[in-house]
Tab-separated table of C-alpha atoms and ligand atoms in Angstrom:
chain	number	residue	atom	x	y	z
A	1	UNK	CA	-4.345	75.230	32.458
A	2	UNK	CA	-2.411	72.132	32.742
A	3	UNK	CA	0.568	71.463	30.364
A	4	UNK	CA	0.711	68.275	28.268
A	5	UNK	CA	4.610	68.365	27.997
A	6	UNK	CA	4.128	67.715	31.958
A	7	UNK	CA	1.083	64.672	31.577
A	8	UNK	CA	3.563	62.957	28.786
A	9	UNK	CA	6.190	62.703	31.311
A	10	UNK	CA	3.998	61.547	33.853
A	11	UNK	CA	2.702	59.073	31.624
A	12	UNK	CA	5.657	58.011	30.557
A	13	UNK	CA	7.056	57.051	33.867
A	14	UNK	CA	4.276	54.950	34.748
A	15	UNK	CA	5.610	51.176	34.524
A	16	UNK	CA	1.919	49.468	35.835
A	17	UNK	CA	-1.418	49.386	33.712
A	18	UNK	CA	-3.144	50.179	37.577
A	19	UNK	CA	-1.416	53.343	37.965
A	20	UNK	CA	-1.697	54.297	33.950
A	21	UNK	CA	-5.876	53.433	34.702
A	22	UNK	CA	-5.245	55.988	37.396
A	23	UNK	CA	-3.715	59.079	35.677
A	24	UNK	CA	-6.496	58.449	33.089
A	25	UNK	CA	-8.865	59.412	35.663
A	26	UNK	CA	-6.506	61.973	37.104
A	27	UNK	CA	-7.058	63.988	34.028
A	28	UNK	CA	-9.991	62.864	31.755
A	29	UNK	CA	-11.850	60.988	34.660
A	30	UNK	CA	-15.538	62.048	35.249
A	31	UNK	CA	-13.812	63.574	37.986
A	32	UNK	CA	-10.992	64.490	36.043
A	33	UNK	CA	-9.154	67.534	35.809
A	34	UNK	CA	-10.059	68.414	31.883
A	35	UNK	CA	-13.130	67.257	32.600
A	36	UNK	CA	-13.238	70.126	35.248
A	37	UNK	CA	-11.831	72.473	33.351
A	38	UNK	CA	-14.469	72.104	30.612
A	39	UNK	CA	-17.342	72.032	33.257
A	40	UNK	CA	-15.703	75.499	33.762
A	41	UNK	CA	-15.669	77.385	30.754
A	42	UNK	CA	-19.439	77.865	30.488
A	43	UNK	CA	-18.558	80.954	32.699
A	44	UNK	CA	-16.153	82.346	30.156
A	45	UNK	CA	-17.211	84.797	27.044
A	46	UNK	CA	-18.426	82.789	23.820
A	47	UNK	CA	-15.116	83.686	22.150
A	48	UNK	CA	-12.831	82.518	25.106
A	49	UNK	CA	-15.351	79.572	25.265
A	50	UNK	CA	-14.345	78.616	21.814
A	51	UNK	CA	-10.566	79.229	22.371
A	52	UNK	CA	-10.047	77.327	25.395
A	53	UNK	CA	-12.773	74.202	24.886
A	54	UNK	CA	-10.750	73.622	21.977
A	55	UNK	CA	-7.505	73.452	23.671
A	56	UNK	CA	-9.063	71.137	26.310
A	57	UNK	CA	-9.902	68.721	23.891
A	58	UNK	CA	-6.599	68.536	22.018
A	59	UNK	CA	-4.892	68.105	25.056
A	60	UNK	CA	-7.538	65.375	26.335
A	61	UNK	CA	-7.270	63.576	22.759
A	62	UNK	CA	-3.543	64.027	23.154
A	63	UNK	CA	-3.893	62.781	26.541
A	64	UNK	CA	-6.018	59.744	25.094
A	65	UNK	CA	-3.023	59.066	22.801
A	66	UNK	CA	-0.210	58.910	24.785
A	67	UNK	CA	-2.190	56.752	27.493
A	68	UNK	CA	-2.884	54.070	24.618
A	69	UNK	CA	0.691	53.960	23.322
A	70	UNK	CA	2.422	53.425	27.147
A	71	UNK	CA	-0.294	50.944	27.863
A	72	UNK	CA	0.818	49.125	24.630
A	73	UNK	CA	4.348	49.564	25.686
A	74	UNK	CA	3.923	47.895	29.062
A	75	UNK	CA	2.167	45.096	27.844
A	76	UNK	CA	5.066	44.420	25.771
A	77	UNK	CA	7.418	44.728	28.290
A	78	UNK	CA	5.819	42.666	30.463
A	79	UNK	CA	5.285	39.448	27.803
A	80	UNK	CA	9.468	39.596	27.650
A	81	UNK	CA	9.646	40.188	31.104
A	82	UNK	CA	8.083	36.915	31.253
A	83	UNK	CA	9.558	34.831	28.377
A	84	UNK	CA	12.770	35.683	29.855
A	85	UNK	CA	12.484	34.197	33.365
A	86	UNK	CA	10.458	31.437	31.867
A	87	UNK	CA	12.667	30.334	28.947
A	88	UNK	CA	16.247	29.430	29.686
A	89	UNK	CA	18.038	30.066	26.331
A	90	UNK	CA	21.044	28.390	26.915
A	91	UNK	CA	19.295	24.762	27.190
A	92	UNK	CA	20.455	23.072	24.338
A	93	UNK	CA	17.448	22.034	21.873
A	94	UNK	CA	15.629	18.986	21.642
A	95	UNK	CA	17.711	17.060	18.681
A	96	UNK	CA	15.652	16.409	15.635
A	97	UNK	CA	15.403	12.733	14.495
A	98	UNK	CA	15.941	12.050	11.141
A	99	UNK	CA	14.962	9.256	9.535
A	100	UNK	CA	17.149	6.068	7.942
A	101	UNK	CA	17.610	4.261	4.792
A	102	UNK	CA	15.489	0.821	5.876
A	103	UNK	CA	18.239	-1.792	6.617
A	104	UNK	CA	16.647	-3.411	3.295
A	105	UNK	CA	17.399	-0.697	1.236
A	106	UNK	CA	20.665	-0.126	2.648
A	107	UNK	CA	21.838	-4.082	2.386
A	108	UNK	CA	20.392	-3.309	-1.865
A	109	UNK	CA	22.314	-0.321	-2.085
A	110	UNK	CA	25.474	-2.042	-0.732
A	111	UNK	CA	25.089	-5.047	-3.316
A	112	UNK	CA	24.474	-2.342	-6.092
A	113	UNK	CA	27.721	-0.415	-5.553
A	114	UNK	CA	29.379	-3.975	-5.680
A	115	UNK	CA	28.739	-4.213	-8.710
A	116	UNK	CA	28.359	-1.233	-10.468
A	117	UNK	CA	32.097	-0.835	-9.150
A	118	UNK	CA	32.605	-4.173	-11.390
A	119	UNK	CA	30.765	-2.358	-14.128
A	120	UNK	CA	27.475	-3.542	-14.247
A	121	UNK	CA	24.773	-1.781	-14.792
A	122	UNK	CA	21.165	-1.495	-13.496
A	123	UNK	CA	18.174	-3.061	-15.777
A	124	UNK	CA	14.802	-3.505	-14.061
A	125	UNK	CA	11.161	-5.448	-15.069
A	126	UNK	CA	7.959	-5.571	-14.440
A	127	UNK	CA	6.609	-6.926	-11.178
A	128	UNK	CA	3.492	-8.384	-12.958
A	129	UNK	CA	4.939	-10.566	-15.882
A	130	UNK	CA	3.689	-12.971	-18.519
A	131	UNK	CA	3.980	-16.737	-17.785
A	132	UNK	CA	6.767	-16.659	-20.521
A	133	UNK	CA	9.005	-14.464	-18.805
A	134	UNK	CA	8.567	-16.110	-15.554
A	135	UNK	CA	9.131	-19.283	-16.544
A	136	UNK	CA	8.758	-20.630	-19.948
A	137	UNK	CA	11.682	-18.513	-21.427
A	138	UNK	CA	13.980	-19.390	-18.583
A	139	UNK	CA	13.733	-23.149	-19.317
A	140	UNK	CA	10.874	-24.109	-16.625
A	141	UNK	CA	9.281	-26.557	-18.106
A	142	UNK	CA	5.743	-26.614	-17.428
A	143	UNK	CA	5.847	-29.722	-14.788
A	144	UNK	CA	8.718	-27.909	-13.004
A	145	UNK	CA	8.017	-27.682	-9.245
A	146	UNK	CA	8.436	-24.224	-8.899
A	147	UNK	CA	5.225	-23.255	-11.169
A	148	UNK	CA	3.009	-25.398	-8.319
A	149	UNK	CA	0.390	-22.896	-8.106
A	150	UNK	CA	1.375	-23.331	-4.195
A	151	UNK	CA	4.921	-21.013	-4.808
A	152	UNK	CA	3.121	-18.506	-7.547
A	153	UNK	CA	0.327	-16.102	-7.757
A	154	UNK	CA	-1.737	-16.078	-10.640
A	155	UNK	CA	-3.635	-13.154	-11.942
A	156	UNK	CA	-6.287	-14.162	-13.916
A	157	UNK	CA	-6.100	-12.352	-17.351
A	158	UNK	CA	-9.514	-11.819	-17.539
A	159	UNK	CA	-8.556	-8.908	-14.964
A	160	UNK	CA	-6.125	-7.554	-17.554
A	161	UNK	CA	-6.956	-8.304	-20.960
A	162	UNK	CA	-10.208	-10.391	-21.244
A	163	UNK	CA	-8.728	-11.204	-24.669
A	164	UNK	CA	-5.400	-12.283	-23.410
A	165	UNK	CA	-5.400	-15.959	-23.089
A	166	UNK	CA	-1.878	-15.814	-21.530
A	167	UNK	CA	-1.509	-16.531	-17.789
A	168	UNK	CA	0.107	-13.372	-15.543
A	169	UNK	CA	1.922	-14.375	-12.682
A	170	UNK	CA	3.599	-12.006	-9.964
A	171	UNK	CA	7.040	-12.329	-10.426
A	172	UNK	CA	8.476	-15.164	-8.197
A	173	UNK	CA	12.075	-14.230	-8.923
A	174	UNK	CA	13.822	-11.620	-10.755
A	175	UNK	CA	15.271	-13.898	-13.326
A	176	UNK	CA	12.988	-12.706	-15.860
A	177	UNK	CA	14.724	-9.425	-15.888
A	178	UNK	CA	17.695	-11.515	-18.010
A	179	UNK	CA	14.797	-12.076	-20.911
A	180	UNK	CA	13.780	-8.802	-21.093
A	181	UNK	CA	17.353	-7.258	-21.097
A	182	UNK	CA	18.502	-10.112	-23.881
A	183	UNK	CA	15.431	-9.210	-26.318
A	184	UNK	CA	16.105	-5.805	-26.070
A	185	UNK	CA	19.848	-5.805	-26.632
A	186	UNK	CA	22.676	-7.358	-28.314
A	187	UNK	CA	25.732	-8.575	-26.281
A	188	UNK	CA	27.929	-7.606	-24.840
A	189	UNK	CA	25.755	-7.584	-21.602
A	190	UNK	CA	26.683	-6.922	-17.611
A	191	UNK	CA	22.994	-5.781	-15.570
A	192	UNK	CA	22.057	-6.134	-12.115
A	193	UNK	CA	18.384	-6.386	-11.620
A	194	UNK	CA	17.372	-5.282	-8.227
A	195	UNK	CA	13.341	-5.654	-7.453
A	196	UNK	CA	10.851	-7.210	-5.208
A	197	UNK	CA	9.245	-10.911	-5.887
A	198	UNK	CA	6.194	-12.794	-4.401
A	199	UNK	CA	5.532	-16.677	-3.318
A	200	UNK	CA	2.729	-17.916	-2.335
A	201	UNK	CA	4.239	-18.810	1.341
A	202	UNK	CA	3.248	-18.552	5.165
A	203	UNK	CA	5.315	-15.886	6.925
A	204	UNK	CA	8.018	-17.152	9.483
A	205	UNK	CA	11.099	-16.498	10.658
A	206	UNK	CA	12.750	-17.251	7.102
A	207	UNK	CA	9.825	-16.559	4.691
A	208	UNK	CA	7.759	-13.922	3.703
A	209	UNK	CA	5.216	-13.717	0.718
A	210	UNK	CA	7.194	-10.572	-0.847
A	211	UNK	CA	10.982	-10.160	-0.836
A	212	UNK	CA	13.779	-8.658	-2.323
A	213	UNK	CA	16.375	-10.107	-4.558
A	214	UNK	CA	19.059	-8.731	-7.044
A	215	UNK	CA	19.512	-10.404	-10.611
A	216	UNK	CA	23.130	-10.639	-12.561
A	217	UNK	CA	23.324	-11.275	-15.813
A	218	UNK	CA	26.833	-11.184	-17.850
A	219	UNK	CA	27.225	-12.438	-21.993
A	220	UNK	CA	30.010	-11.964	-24.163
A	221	UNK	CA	32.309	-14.080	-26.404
A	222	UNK	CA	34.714	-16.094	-24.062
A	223	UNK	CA	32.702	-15.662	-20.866
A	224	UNK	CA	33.664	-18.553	-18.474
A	225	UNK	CA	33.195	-20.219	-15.035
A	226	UNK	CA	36.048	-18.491	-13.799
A	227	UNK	CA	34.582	-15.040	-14.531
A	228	UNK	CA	31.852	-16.189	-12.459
A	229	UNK	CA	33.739	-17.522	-9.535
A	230	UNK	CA	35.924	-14.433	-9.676
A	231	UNK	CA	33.088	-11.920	-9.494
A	232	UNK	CA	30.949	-13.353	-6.860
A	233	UNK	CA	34.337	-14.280	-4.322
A	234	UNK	CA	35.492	-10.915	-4.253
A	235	UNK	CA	31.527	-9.576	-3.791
A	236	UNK	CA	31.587	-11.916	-0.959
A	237	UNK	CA	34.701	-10.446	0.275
A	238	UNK	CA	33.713	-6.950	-0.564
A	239	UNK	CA	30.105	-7.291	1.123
A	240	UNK	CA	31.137	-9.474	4.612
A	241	UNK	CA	34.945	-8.546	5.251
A	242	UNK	CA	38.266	-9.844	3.172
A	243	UNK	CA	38.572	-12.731	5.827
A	244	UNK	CA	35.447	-14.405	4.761
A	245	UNK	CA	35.945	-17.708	3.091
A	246	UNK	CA	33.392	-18.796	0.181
A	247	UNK	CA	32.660	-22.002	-1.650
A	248	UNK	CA	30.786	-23.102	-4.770
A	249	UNK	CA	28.648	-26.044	-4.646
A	250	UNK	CA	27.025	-27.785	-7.109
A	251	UNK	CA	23.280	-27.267	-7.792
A	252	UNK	CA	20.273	-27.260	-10.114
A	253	UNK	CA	18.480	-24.715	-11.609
A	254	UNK	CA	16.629	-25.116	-15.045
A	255	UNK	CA	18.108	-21.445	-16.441
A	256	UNK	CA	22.163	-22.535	-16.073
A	257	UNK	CA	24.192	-24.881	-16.718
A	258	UNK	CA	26.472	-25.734	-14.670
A	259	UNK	CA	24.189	-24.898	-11.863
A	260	UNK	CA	26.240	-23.988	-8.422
A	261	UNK	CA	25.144	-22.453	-4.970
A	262	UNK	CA	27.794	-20.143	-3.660
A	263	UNK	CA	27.939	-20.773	0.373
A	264	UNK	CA	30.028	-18.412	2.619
A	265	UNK	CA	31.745	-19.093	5.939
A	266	UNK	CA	29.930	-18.254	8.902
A	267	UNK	CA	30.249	-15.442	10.632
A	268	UNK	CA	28.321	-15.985	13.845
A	269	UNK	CA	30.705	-19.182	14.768
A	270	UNK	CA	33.924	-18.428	11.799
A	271	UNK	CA	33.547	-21.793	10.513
A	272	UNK	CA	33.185	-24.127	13.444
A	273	UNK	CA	29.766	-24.872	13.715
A	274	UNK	CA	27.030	-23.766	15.495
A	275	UNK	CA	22.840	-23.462	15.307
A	276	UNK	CA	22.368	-20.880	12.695
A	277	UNK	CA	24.516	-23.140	10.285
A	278	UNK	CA	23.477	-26.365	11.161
A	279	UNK	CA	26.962	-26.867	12.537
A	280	UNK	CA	28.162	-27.297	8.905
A	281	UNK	CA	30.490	-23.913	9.530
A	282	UNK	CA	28.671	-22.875	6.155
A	283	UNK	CA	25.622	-20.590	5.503
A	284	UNK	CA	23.972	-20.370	1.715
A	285	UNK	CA	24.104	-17.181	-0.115
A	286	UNK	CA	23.152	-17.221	-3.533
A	287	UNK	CA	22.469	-19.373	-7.051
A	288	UNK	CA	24.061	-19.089	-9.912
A	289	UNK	CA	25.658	-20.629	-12.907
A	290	UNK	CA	26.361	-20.547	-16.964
A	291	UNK	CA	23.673	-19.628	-18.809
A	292	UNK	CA	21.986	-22.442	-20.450
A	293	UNK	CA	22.039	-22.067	-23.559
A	294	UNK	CA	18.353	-22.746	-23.852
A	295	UNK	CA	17.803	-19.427	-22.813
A	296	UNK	CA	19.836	-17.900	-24.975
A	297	UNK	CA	17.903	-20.143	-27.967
A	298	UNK	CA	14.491	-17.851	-26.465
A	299	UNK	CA	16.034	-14.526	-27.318
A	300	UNK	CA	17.772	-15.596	-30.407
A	301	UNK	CA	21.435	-15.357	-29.389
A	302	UNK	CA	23.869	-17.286	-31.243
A	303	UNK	CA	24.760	-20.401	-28.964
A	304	UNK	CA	28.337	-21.057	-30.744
A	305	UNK	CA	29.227	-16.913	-30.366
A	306	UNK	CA	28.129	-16.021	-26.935
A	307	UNK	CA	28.058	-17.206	-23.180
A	308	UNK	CA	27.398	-15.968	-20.120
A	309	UNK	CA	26.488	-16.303	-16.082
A	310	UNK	CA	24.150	-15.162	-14.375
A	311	UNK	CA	23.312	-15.427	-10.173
A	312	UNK	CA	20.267	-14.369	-8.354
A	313	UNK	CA	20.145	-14.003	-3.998
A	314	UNK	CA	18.042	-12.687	-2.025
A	315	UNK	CA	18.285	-9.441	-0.175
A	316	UNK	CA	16.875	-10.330	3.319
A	317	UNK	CA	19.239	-13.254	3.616
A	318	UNK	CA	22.253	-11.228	2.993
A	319	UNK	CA	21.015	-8.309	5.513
A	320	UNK	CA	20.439	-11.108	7.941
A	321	UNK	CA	24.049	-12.768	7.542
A	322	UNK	CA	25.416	-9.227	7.380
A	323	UNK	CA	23.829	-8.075	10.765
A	324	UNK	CA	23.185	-11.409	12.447
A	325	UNK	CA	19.283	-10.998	12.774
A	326	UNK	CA	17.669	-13.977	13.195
A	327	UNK	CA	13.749	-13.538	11.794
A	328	UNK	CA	12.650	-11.676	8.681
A	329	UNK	CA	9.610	-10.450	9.856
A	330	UNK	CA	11.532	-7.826	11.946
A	331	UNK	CA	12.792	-6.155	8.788
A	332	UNK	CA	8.889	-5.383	8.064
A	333	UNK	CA	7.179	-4.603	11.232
A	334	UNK	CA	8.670	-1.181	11.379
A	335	UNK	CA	9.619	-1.430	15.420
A	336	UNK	CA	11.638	1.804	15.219
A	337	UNK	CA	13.751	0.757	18.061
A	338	UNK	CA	14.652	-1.870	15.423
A	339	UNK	CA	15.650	-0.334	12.581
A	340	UNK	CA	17.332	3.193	14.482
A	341	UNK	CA	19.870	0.513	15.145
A	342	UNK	CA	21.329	0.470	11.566
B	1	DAH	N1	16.018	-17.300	-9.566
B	1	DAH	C1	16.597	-18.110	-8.523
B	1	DAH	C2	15.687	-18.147	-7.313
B	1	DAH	O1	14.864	-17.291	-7.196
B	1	DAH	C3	17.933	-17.590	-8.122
B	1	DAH	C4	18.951	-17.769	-9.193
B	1	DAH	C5	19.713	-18.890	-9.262
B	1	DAH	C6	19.126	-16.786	-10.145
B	1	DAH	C7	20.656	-19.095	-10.246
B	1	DAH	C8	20.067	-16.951	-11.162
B	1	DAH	C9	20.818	-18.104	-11.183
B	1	DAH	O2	20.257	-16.034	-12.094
B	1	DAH	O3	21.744	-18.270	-12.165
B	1	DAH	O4	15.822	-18.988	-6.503
């Protein structure tokens, strides 16, 4: 009879699935040699019949067992075999991209440490507000230009409240931040108010229908002009370079008074003049002034105690000073060949 010590080693030098299928038929074949051997036992007594068919089929079983474990065995030598001459491992890998801060957010952020290094902090409204906050409580009169329903969009109340008979505007700047800061606290007051506002404009190279802008808003006793001017020259400095010159021109708006417009040096042509300023050698930044102190009259601060500045610009402008891009639109098209760039 054969030995099965002497079939495992045979099987277990077989490195092909072919010559495996072939010492399965060696041995348990129709033709195989257990198979034989069991054909042959009918001539044996019953007692030897018993003995020996039941060896024959523990070794076939056995037989069975060891042909299914090197079959599994090759196979998996054969899948490495292959991942190893198809997969060089010492490529490097394909770098990951990770994504940015938008340019937007970045230009905010940048603004925002400004000032919170100056020790303001960050107050934020509503982007929906009330007519009052928009404009009546910042001294826009009601035949100011800037409430031509062209520049604003109106909600209609009946949307909101069907009982409110006040009008709800989108916020058009983020001036009325300042209102909502002042009637919740007393002075003494130093906010930024970062946020998005809407106008009712055609987009073009210079406009868009929603922007950015960031709000500042200082009151205490003995606030002056020169606080002002002081703050917003060394933002200028801090924000474009120490070398960049800035001015303060007088201006208008209905919230301040004095009014100015602070205007900073070029930086495409340093001051000489060229297309994107006009050839003035200037570029506008930002508005700003003393609070008026018709404001201050709307949230109940005392006039003859406090006063304050405050300066609003917008966030797009300064990222496209800062970086030299010449249309807004790029900043919201999302081209990421564009912004992997800042
Ligand atoms: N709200 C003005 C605008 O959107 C910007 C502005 C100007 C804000 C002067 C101010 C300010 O706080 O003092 O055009």
């Amino acid at each position: 009879m054969i030995k099965i010590e002497d079939v495992i080693s045979e099987i277990s030098s077989i490195l092909t699935q072919e010559e495996l299928e072939k010492i399965r038929l060696k041995y348990i074949g129709r033709k195989g040699i257990l198979t034989d051997e069991l054909s042959n036992i009918s001539k044996l007594s019953i007692e030897e019949k018993k003995n020996t068919g039941k060896k024959i089929n523990e070794i076939k079983q056995r037989i069975i067992e060891e042909i299914e474990k090197r079959k599994n065995e090759i196979k998996r030598a054969s899948i490495s075999e292959h991942a190893e001459n198809s997969i060089d491992i010492t490529l490097s890998g394909k770098p990951l991209e990770i994504g940015k801060i938008h340019p937007l957010m970045q230009t905010m952020d940048e603004v925002k440490n400004i000032f919170l290094g100056f020790g303001f902090s960050i107050a934020t409204g509503p982007d929906m507000e009330k007519d009052y906050y928009n404009f009546t409580a910042l001294n826009i009169p009601k035949d100011h230009p800037s409430r031509d329903i062209q520049d604003t969009f109106y909600i209609k109340p009946m949307e909101l409240d069907r009982n409110s008979q006040e009008e709800i505007v989108l916020r058009t700047h983020t001036s009325p931040v300042q209102i909502h800061v002042m009637e919740k606290y007393k002075p003494p007051i130093r906010i930024i108010a970062p946020g998005r506002v809407y106008r009712h404009e055609s987009v073009d190279a210079s406009h868009s229908y929603i922007f950015h802008q960031i709000e500042g808003l200082a009151v205490d006793e003995n606030i002056t002009f020169a606080d002002l001017k002081a703050v917003l020259e060394i933002f200028v400095k801090k924000m474009f370079g120490g070398e960049v010159l800035s001015r303060f021109r007088p201006s208008y708006f209905p919230f301040t008074e004095p009014s100015a417009e602070v205007d900073m040096q070029c930086l495409i042509c340093k001051g000489i003049g060229c297309s994107v300023c006009k050839q003035t050698g200037w570029v506008e930044l930002l508005g700003c002034g003393m609070v008026n102190p018709k404001v201050f009259e709307f949230v109940k601060y005392d006039t003859e105690k406090y006063t304050g500045y405050a300066f609003g610009m917008g966030i797009e402008r300064i990222a496209m000073l800062k970086y030299g891009i010449n249309d807004m639109r790029l900043f919201y098209e999302n081209d990421l060949e564009f912004l992997k760039q800042f």
